[in-house]
Tab-separated table of C-alpha atoms and ligand atoms in Angstrom:
chain	number	residue	atom	x	y	z
U	1	MET	CA	-3.442	-33.426	1.732
U	2	PRO	CA	-2.889	-29.785	0.751
U	3	SER	CA	-5.987	-28.036	-0.606
U	4	ALA	CA	-6.337	-27.295	-4.318
U	5	PHE	CA	-5.249	-23.691	-3.599
U	6	SER	CA	-2.171	-24.630	-1.571
U	7	LEU	CA	0.539	-21.955	-1.562
U	8	GLN	CA	3.995	-23.246	-2.392
U	9	PRO	CA	6.714	-23.009	0.270
U	10	LEU	CA	9.109	-20.212	-0.645
U	11	ALA	CA	12.170	-22.205	0.406
U	12	LEU	CA	13.279	-19.264	2.536
U	13	ARG	CA	15.269	-21.680	4.734
U	14	MET	CA	14.072	-20.028	7.939
U	15	LYS	CA	15.197	-22.063	10.950
U	16	ASN	CA	13.893	-19.547	13.487
U	17	PHE	CA	12.073	-16.202	13.220
U	18	ILE	CA	13.828	-13.881	15.627
U	19	SER	CA	14.791	-10.922	13.433
U	20	VAL	CA	14.868	-9.757	9.810
U	21	LYS	CA	18.206	-11.574	9.495
U	22	ASP	CA	16.235	-14.849	9.421
U	23	VAL	CA	14.453	-13.775	6.219
U	24	ASP	CA	16.079	-14.169	2.773
U	25	ASN	CA	13.383	-12.353	0.826
U	26	ILE	CA	11.095	-9.878	2.607
U	27	ASN	CA	8.931	-9.186	-0.446
U	28	ALA	CA	8.312	-12.894	-1.083
U	29	LEU	CA	7.224	-13.383	2.529
U	30	VAL	CA	4.960	-10.314	2.331
U	31	GLU	CA	3.383	-11.609	-0.910
U	32	LYS	CA	2.740	-14.959	0.746
U	33	ALA	CA	1.067	-13.223	3.701
U	34	LEU	CA	-1.100	-11.206	1.309
U	35	ALA	CA	-2.018	-14.410	-0.560
U	36	TYR	CA	-3.199	-15.883	2.768
U	37	LYS	CA	-5.239	-12.743	3.345
U	38	LYS	CA	-7.055	-13.460	0.058
U	39	ASN	CA	-7.389	-17.180	0.759
U	40	PRO	CA	-6.970	-17.910	4.498
U	41	PHE	CA	-7.576	-21.650	4.180
U	42	ALA	CA	-5.321	-22.326	1.169
U	43	ASP	CA	-3.133	-24.539	3.358
U	44	ARG	CA	-5.759	-25.713	5.822
U	45	ASN	CA	-4.074	-29.123	6.163
U	46	LEU	CA	-0.421	-28.060	6.125
U	47	GLY	CA	-0.174	-28.245	9.910
U	48	ALA	CA	-2.369	-31.293	10.444
U	49	ASP	CA	-1.204	-33.330	13.461
U	50	LYS	CA	1.256	-30.582	14.435
U	51	ARG	CA	1.313	-28.415	17.524
U	52	ILE	CA	2.541	-24.920	18.166
U	53	GLY	CA	3.291	-23.767	21.717
U	54	LEU	CA	2.849	-20.099	22.603
U	55	LEU	CA	4.751	-19.156	25.754
U	56	PHE	CA	4.004	-15.789	27.306
U	57	LEU	CA	6.324	-14.340	29.901
U	58	ASN	CA	4.487	-11.007	29.392
U	59	PRO	CA	0.961	-9.884	28.379
U	60	SER	CA	-0.481	-9.744	24.855
U	61	LEU	CA	-3.749	-9.308	22.998
U	62	ARG	CA	-2.915	-9.117	19.269
U	63	THR	CA	0.149	-11.328	19.113
U	64	ARG	CA	-1.414	-14.139	21.107
U	65	LEU	CA	-4.748	-14.238	19.289
U	66	SER	CA	-3.493	-13.573	15.747
U	67	THR	CA	-0.901	-16.345	16.067
U	68	GLN	CA	-3.561	-18.743	17.359
U	69	VAL	CA	-5.853	-17.865	14.443
U	70	ALA	CA	-2.972	-18.231	11.961
U	71	ALA	CA	-2.100	-21.675	13.332
U	72	LYS	CA	-5.753	-22.738	13.169
U	73	ASN	CA	-5.953	-21.597	9.528
U	74	LEU	CA	-3.058	-23.987	8.809
U	75	GLY	CA	-4.758	-26.862	10.635
U	76	MET	CA	-2.414	-26.781	13.640
U	77	GLU	CA	-3.284	-27.040	17.277
U	78	ALA	CA	-2.091	-23.998	19.240
U	79	ILE	CA	-1.525	-24.290	22.983
U	80	VAL	CA	-0.984	-21.139	25.036
U	81	PHE	CA	1.008	-21.196	28.258
U	82	ASN	CA	1.140	-18.009	30.358
U	83	VAL	CA	4.428	-18.838	32.019
U	84	ASP	CA	4.427	-15.610	34.007
U	85	LYS	CA	1.161	-16.512	35.750
U	86	GLU	CA	0.891	-20.301	35.584
U	87	GLY	CA	4.398	-21.718	35.231
U	88	TRP	CA	7.414	-22.246	37.453
U	89	ALA	CA	9.727	-19.260	37.728
U	90	LEU	CA	12.455	-19.900	35.155
U	91	GLU	CA	16.200	-19.393	35.655
U	92	PHE	CA	18.286	-18.342	32.654
U	93	GLU	CA	21.749	-17.703	34.113
U	94	GLU	CA	24.358	-20.330	33.266
U	95	GLY	CA	25.795	-21.900	36.409
U	96	ALA	CA	23.221	-20.247	38.682
U	97	ILE	CA	23.006	-21.490	42.260
U	98	MET	CA	19.217	-21.700	42.383
U	99	SER	CA	18.653	-20.943	46.039
U	100	GLY	CA	16.400	-17.927	45.322
U	101	ASN	CA	13.011	-17.560	43.679
U	102	THR	CA	13.640	-19.410	40.427
U	103	VAL	CA	12.491	-23.025	40.399
U	104	GLU	CA	13.430	-24.491	37.003
U	105	HIS	CA	16.340	-23.799	34.639
U	106	VAL	CA	15.562	-23.080	30.999
U	107	LYS	CA	18.058	-25.786	29.986
U	108	ASP	CA	15.761	-28.315	31.713
U	109	ALA	CA	12.413	-26.819	30.641
U	110	ALA	CA	13.095	-25.915	26.986
U	111	PRO	CA	14.047	-29.431	25.708
U	112	ILE	CA	10.838	-30.786	27.250
U	113	LEU	CA	8.763	-28.126	25.477
U	114	GLY	CA	10.623	-29.109	22.299
U	115	GLN	CA	9.235	-32.638	22.695
U	116	TYR	CA	5.674	-31.381	23.128
U	117	PHE	CA	5.653	-28.922	20.225
U	118	ASP	CA	6.757	-28.735	16.581
U	119	ILE	CA	7.250	-24.951	16.849
U	120	LEU	CA	7.743	-22.924	20.006
U	121	CYS	CA	6.882	-19.206	20.196
U	122	ILE	CA	8.132	-16.953	22.976
U	123	ARG	CA	7.149	-13.498	24.215
U	124	THR	CA	9.495	-11.824	26.661
U	125	PHE	CA	9.961	-8.141	27.480
U	126	PRO	CA	13.168	-6.382	28.568
U	127	SER	CA	13.778	-5.441	32.197
U	128	LEU	CA	14.803	-1.909	31.079
U	129	LYS	CA	17.224	-1.983	34.028
U	130	ASN	CA	20.393	-3.321	32.425
U	131	ARG	CA	20.986	-2.650	28.732
U	132	GLU	CA	23.712	-5.238	28.329
U	133	ASP	CA	21.486	-7.979	29.755
U	134	ASP	CA	18.455	-6.983	27.680
U	135	TYR	CA	20.411	-6.624	24.448
U	136	SER	CA	22.084	-10.023	24.960
U	137	GLU	CA	18.594	-11.558	24.393
U	138	LEU	CA	19.363	-14.232	26.979
U	139	VAL	CA	15.758	-15.484	27.229
U	140	MET	CA	15.102	-15.833	23.482
U	141	ASN	CA	18.577	-17.222	22.773
U	142	SER	CA	18.248	-19.777	25.571
U	143	PHE	CA	15.104	-21.210	23.968
U	144	VAL	CA	16.859	-21.256	20.574
U	145	GLN	CA	19.786	-23.090	22.186
U	146	TYR	CA	17.884	-25.657	24.224
U	147	ALA	CA	14.426	-26.295	22.690
U	148	GLY	CA	15.571	-28.282	19.630
U	149	VAL	CA	12.613	-27.019	17.529
U	150	PRO	CA	12.135	-23.803	15.521
U	151	ILE	CA	11.553	-20.697	17.639
U	152	ILE	CA	9.306	-17.792	16.613
U	153	SER	CA	9.658	-14.520	18.510
U	154	LEU	CA	6.378	-13.053	19.693
U	155	GLU	CA	8.432	-9.992	20.772
U	156	SER	CA	11.730	-10.164	22.561
U	157	ALA	CA	13.808	-7.832	24.719
U	158	THR	CA	14.928	-5.847	21.660
U	159	LEU	CA	12.813	-6.774	18.595
U	160	HIS	CA	9.262	-7.544	17.427
U	161	PRO	CA	9.637	-9.181	14.006
U	162	LEU	CA	6.042	-10.403	13.501
U	163	GLN	CA	4.899	-6.815	14.078
U	164	SER	CA	7.457	-5.464	11.593
U	165	LEU	CA	6.563	-7.988	8.874
U	166	THR	CA	2.930	-6.944	9.375
U	167	ASP	CA	3.918	-3.288	9.152
U	168	ILE	CA	5.716	-3.732	5.813
U	169	LEU	CA	2.807	-5.685	4.342
U	170	THR	CA	0.334	-3.043	5.578
U	171	ILE	CA	2.430	-0.334	3.923
U	172	LYS	CA	2.679	-2.328	0.678
U	173	GLU	CA	-1.048	-2.964	0.448
U	174	SER	CA	-1.916	0.660	1.359
U	175	PHE	CA	0.326	2.434	-1.144
U	176	ALA	CA	-0.200	2.941	-4.867
U	177	ALA	CA	3.411	2.872	-5.982
U	178	THR	CA	3.635	6.136	-7.934
U	179	HIS	CA	6.855	7.031	-6.109
U	180	LYS	CA	9.113	5.685	-3.376
U	181	PRO	CA	7.095	6.062	-0.161
U	182	LYS	CA	8.400	8.353	2.540
U	183	ILE	CA	8.013	6.604	5.903
U	184	VAL	CA	8.500	8.542	9.139
U	185	LEU	CA	8.940	6.783	12.471
U	186	THR	CA	8.118	9.344	15.134
U	187	TRP	CA	8.650	9.145	18.878
U	188	ALA	CA	5.533	9.974	20.925
U	189	PRO	CA	5.025	10.805	24.607
U	190	HIS	CA	4.045	8.129	27.134
U	191	VAL	CA	3.596	7.952	30.892
U	192	LYS	CA	5.747	4.840	31.378
U	193	PRO	CA	9.199	3.852	30.138
U	194	LEU	CA	8.579	1.456	27.228
U	195	PRO	CA	10.940	-0.950	25.444
U	196	GLN	CA	12.717	0.043	22.224
U	197	CYS	CA	11.625	-3.248	20.560
U	198	VAL	CA	8.975	-2.044	18.124
U	199	ALA	CA	11.019	0.972	17.009
U	200	ASN	CA	14.254	-1.064	16.698
U	201	SER	CA	12.468	-3.749	14.740
U	202	PHE	CA	10.574	-1.379	12.444
U	203	ALA	CA	13.842	0.422	11.651
U	204	GLN	CA	15.656	-2.869	11.054
U	205	TRP	CA	12.964	-4.142	8.666
U	206	VAL	CA	12.424	-0.903	6.722
U	207	ASN	CA	16.187	-0.541	6.249
U	208	ALA	CA	16.519	-4.167	5.118
U	209	TRP	CA	13.512	-3.818	2.797
U	210	GLY	CA	15.176	-0.806	1.168
U	211	GLU	CA	12.148	0.413	-0.800
U	212	ALA	CA	11.349	3.630	1.114
U	213	ASP	CA	12.794	6.991	2.067
U	214	PHE	CA	13.056	6.371	5.787
U	215	VAL	CA	13.175	9.137	8.398
U	216	ILE	CA	13.245	8.735	12.190
U	217	THR	CA	12.332	11.677	14.412
U	218	HIS	CA	12.670	11.896	18.176
U	219	PRO	CA	13.588	14.427	20.867
U	220	GLU	CA	17.252	14.786	21.760
U	221	HIS	CA	18.626	11.918	23.888
U	222	TYR	CA	16.140	9.387	22.460
U	223	GLU	CA	18.589	7.913	19.931
U	224	LEU	CA	18.010	4.233	19.213
U	225	SER	CA	20.875	1.785	18.737
U	226	ASP	CA	22.525	2.517	15.399
U	227	GLN	CA	22.730	-1.225	14.678
U	228	TYR	CA	19.036	-0.833	13.694
U	229	THR	CA	18.782	2.765	12.504
U	230	LYS	CA	21.830	2.874	10.218
U	231	GLY	CA	20.551	3.877	6.768
U	232	ALA	CA	17.722	6.087	8.065
U	233	THR	CA	17.759	9.892	8.165
U	234	ILE	CA	17.469	11.020	11.797
U	235	ILE	CA	15.932	14.443	12.540
U	236	THR	CA	15.107	15.931	15.958
U	237	ASN	CA	12.656	18.497	14.517
U	238	GLN	CA	9.398	16.572	14.138
U	239	ASN	CA	7.764	19.114	11.808
U	240	ASP	CA	10.709	18.954	9.406
U	241	ALA	CA	10.607	15.164	9.488
U	242	LEU	CA	6.865	14.965	8.753
U	243	LYS	CA	7.084	17.040	5.569
U	244	ASP	CA	5.593	15.080	2.619
U	245	ALA	CA	5.419	11.835	4.590
U	246	ASP	CA	3.278	9.055	3.067
U	247	PHE	CA	3.277	6.996	6.272
U	248	VAL	CA	3.752	8.118	9.864
U	249	TYR	CA	4.512	5.333	12.328
U	250	VAL	CA	3.919	6.554	15.877
U	251	LYS	CA	5.650	4.886	18.837
U	252	ASN	CA	7.051	5.729	22.219
U	253	TRP	CA	10.323	4.288	23.441
U	254	SER	CA	12.475	4.936	26.499
U	255	THR	CA	16.069	6.132	26.256
U	256	TYR	CA	18.691	3.711	24.910
U	257	ASN	CA	21.913	5.478	25.921
U	258	ASP	CA	21.034	6.299	29.545
U	259	TYR	CA	19.059	3.108	29.490
U	260	GLY	CA	15.319	2.772	30.140
U	261	LYS	CA	14.569	6.358	31.225
U	262	ILE	CA	11.937	8.986	30.398
U	263	TYR	CA	13.773	12.267	29.722
U	264	SER	CA	10.909	14.135	28.087
U	265	ASN	CA	7.195	13.653	28.077
U	266	ASP	CA	6.546	16.716	25.947
U	267	PRO	CA	2.894	16.563	24.761
U	268	ALA	CA	3.927	18.700	21.783
U	269	TRP	CA	5.290	15.473	20.255
U	270	MET	CA	1.785	13.947	20.003
U	271	LEU	CA	0.593	13.767	16.382
U	272	THR	CA	-2.347	16.094	15.632
U	273	GLU	CA	-4.432	17.099	12.614
U	274	ASP	CA	-2.356	20.299	12.356
U	275	LYS	CA	0.856	18.322	12.020
U	276	MET	CA	-0.783	16.019	9.490
U	277	LEU	CA	-1.147	19.019	7.173
U	278	LEU	CA	2.632	18.868	6.701
U	279	THR	CA	2.399	15.341	5.290
U	280	ASN	CA	1.312	13.950	1.955
U	281	ASN	CA	-2.075	13.041	3.490
U	282	ALA	CA	-0.135	10.346	5.326
U	283	LYS	CA	-1.492	7.091	6.630
U	284	VAL	CA	-0.909	6.713	10.359
U	285	MET	CA	0.317	3.496	11.962
U	286	HIS	CA	0.780	2.250	15.509
U	287	CYS	CA	1.369	-1.302	16.737
U	288	LEU	CA	-1.190	-0.969	19.597
U	289	PRO	CA	-2.005	-0.909	22.455
U	290	VAL	CA	-2.081	2.893	22.354
U	291	ARG	CA	-2.774	5.407	25.127
U	292	ARG	CA	-5.293	7.756	23.528
U	293	ASN	CA	-4.592	11.461	23.828
U	294	VAL	CA	-1.155	10.751	25.283
U	295	GLU	CA	0.641	8.910	22.465
U	296	LEU	CA	-1.887	9.592	19.701
U	297	SER	CA	-4.889	11.926	19.606
U	298	ASP	CA	-8.491	10.756	19.191
U	299	GLU	CA	-8.750	12.951	16.106
U	300	ILE	CA	-6.021	10.960	14.359
U	301	LEU	CA	-6.944	7.503	15.640
U	302	ASP	CA	-10.581	7.965	14.616
U	303	SER	CA	-9.756	9.502	11.231
U	304	ALA	CA	-9.797	7.881	7.804
U	305	ASN	CA	-5.993	8.176	7.753
U	306	SER	CA	-5.560	5.713	10.616
U	307	LEU	CA	-4.397	2.234	9.579
U	308	VAL	CA	-4.207	0.823	13.096
U	309	THR	CA	-7.147	-1.593	12.883
U	310	LYS	CA	-6.160	-2.865	9.442
U	311	GLN	CA	-2.574	-3.171	10.689
U	312	ALA	CA	-3.591	-5.248	13.714
U	313	GLY	CA	-5.856	-7.406	11.523
U	314	ASN	CA	-2.891	-8.126	9.266
U	315	ARG	CA	-1.046	-9.734	12.152
U	316	VAL	CA	-2.841	-13.002	11.259
U	317	TRP	CA	-1.453	-13.136	7.715
U	318	ALA	CA	2.102	-12.318	8.739
U	319	ALA	CA	2.031	-15.036	11.395
U	320	GLN	CA	0.476	-17.508	8.949
U	321	ALA	CA	3.191	-16.881	6.334
U	322	VAL	CA	5.956	-17.311	8.926
U	323	ILE	CA	4.493	-20.481	10.466
U	324	SER	CA	3.939	-22.024	7.022
U	325	GLU	CA	7.573	-21.432	6.062
U	326	ILE	CA	9.072	-22.620	9.337
U	327	LEU	CA	6.890	-25.705	9.788
U	328	PRO	CA	9.034	-28.868	9.901
U	329	PRO	CA	8.060	-31.311	7.122
U	330	SER	CA	7.308	-34.451	9.143
U	331	PRO	CA	4.625	-34.937	11.799
U	332	LYS	CA	5.754	-35.199	15.402
U	333	GLY	CA	5.480	-38.658	16.932
U	334	GLY	CA	3.390	-39.190	20.065
O	1	CP	N1	1.296	-5.053	18.889
O	1	CP	C1	1.303	-6.067	19.787
O	1	CP	O1	2.270	-6.844	19.867
O	1	CP	O2	0.191	-6.172	20.544
O	1	CP	P1	0.030	-7.135	21.810
O	1	CP	O3	1.071	-6.667	22.833
O	1	CP	O4	-1.367	-6.963	22.281
O	1	CP	O5	0.341	-8.531	21.383
C-alpha cells in the first residue's frame, strides 16, 4: 500500500535511463526529486517485493551508495555486484571467438540478470583508447538489448545522467530566480586522462533544460563532441567565461579529438578565490571525487560558495525519482 504521502507517477514513460533523451520533462523529474528530499519515505512501499541490481564494472562511492539508499527509501532490495572484482570476465563483441580472457558473453549473462532483478543498473567507464568503441556504448547498449528489464546508467562510457539530473536539481534549489542563471562549465587540470562523461552529460542536460545562459571554457584542443555542446557558448579564455557567472561547474576531461590524451596540465586553469572575484559570487560545483589543489583549490572547496557536499547528498533524491518512475508495475515472480 502506498503511504498517505505517496507521490504520483509522472507518466514520463521512461523505459531506460541512459541519457537526457529518456526524459520527457526535466523540470517535472527535478520537482519529484525535490519532493522526495522533503519526504524521503513518501513511497516507502512502492518497491515492496522488488529488487534492483547494481552492477559495477568500475569503482564508485556516491553512485553506489546513493542508489542503494534511494532504493531502500522506496522499499526495494538493492543487491550490488562488483563484476570487475567478483564476476566472470564478460565478452561484449558479437561473434567473438572466446579463446582469450573473457569467460561469459553478455548475451548469456544479461538475460539471467533480468530474471533476478526488476531493474538493472550498470556502471562502466570508457577505455579512452578507441573513441569509436567508447562512443558506440557497446557495454550499456548490450545490457539494454539483452537484459529484458529497464536499465539505469550509473555512468557509461560517454554520459553520467544521474549526476546531471542531480546537478540541475542542485542548481534549481540553490538559485533565487531573479534572472536566468549563467552557468559556466570549466575544464580543470588533472594528473590522469579522465573520461568526457560528466562534461558531456552536464552539457547535454543543461542544453536540453534550456533555462540558463550556458558557457563552456577549456584550453585549446579540449573541445568536447558537439553532439552535446551544441547550444552552449564556447570560450577558451577562462577569465572571460567566468565573468558574472552564477554557477561554476569544475571538471577535468581528456581530449576528444585526439582521443583520451592530456595536452595541457596548466595549473593556471585551477579555480581560485581571485578568479571567483570575476563571478557573480558564484556557487561552485564538482561531481567528486576531486583532487584537491590540482583540480580545485582548498580555498574554494572549503568556502561557503562550494556546493559539492550538498550536490553529492542530492544524488539520493535524483536516483529515487528515476527509480520510482521506471519501476515496473507488477511484482516479479519467484
Ligand atoms: N560523482 C560520482 O559518480 O561519484 P562516484 O564515482 O563516487 O560514484
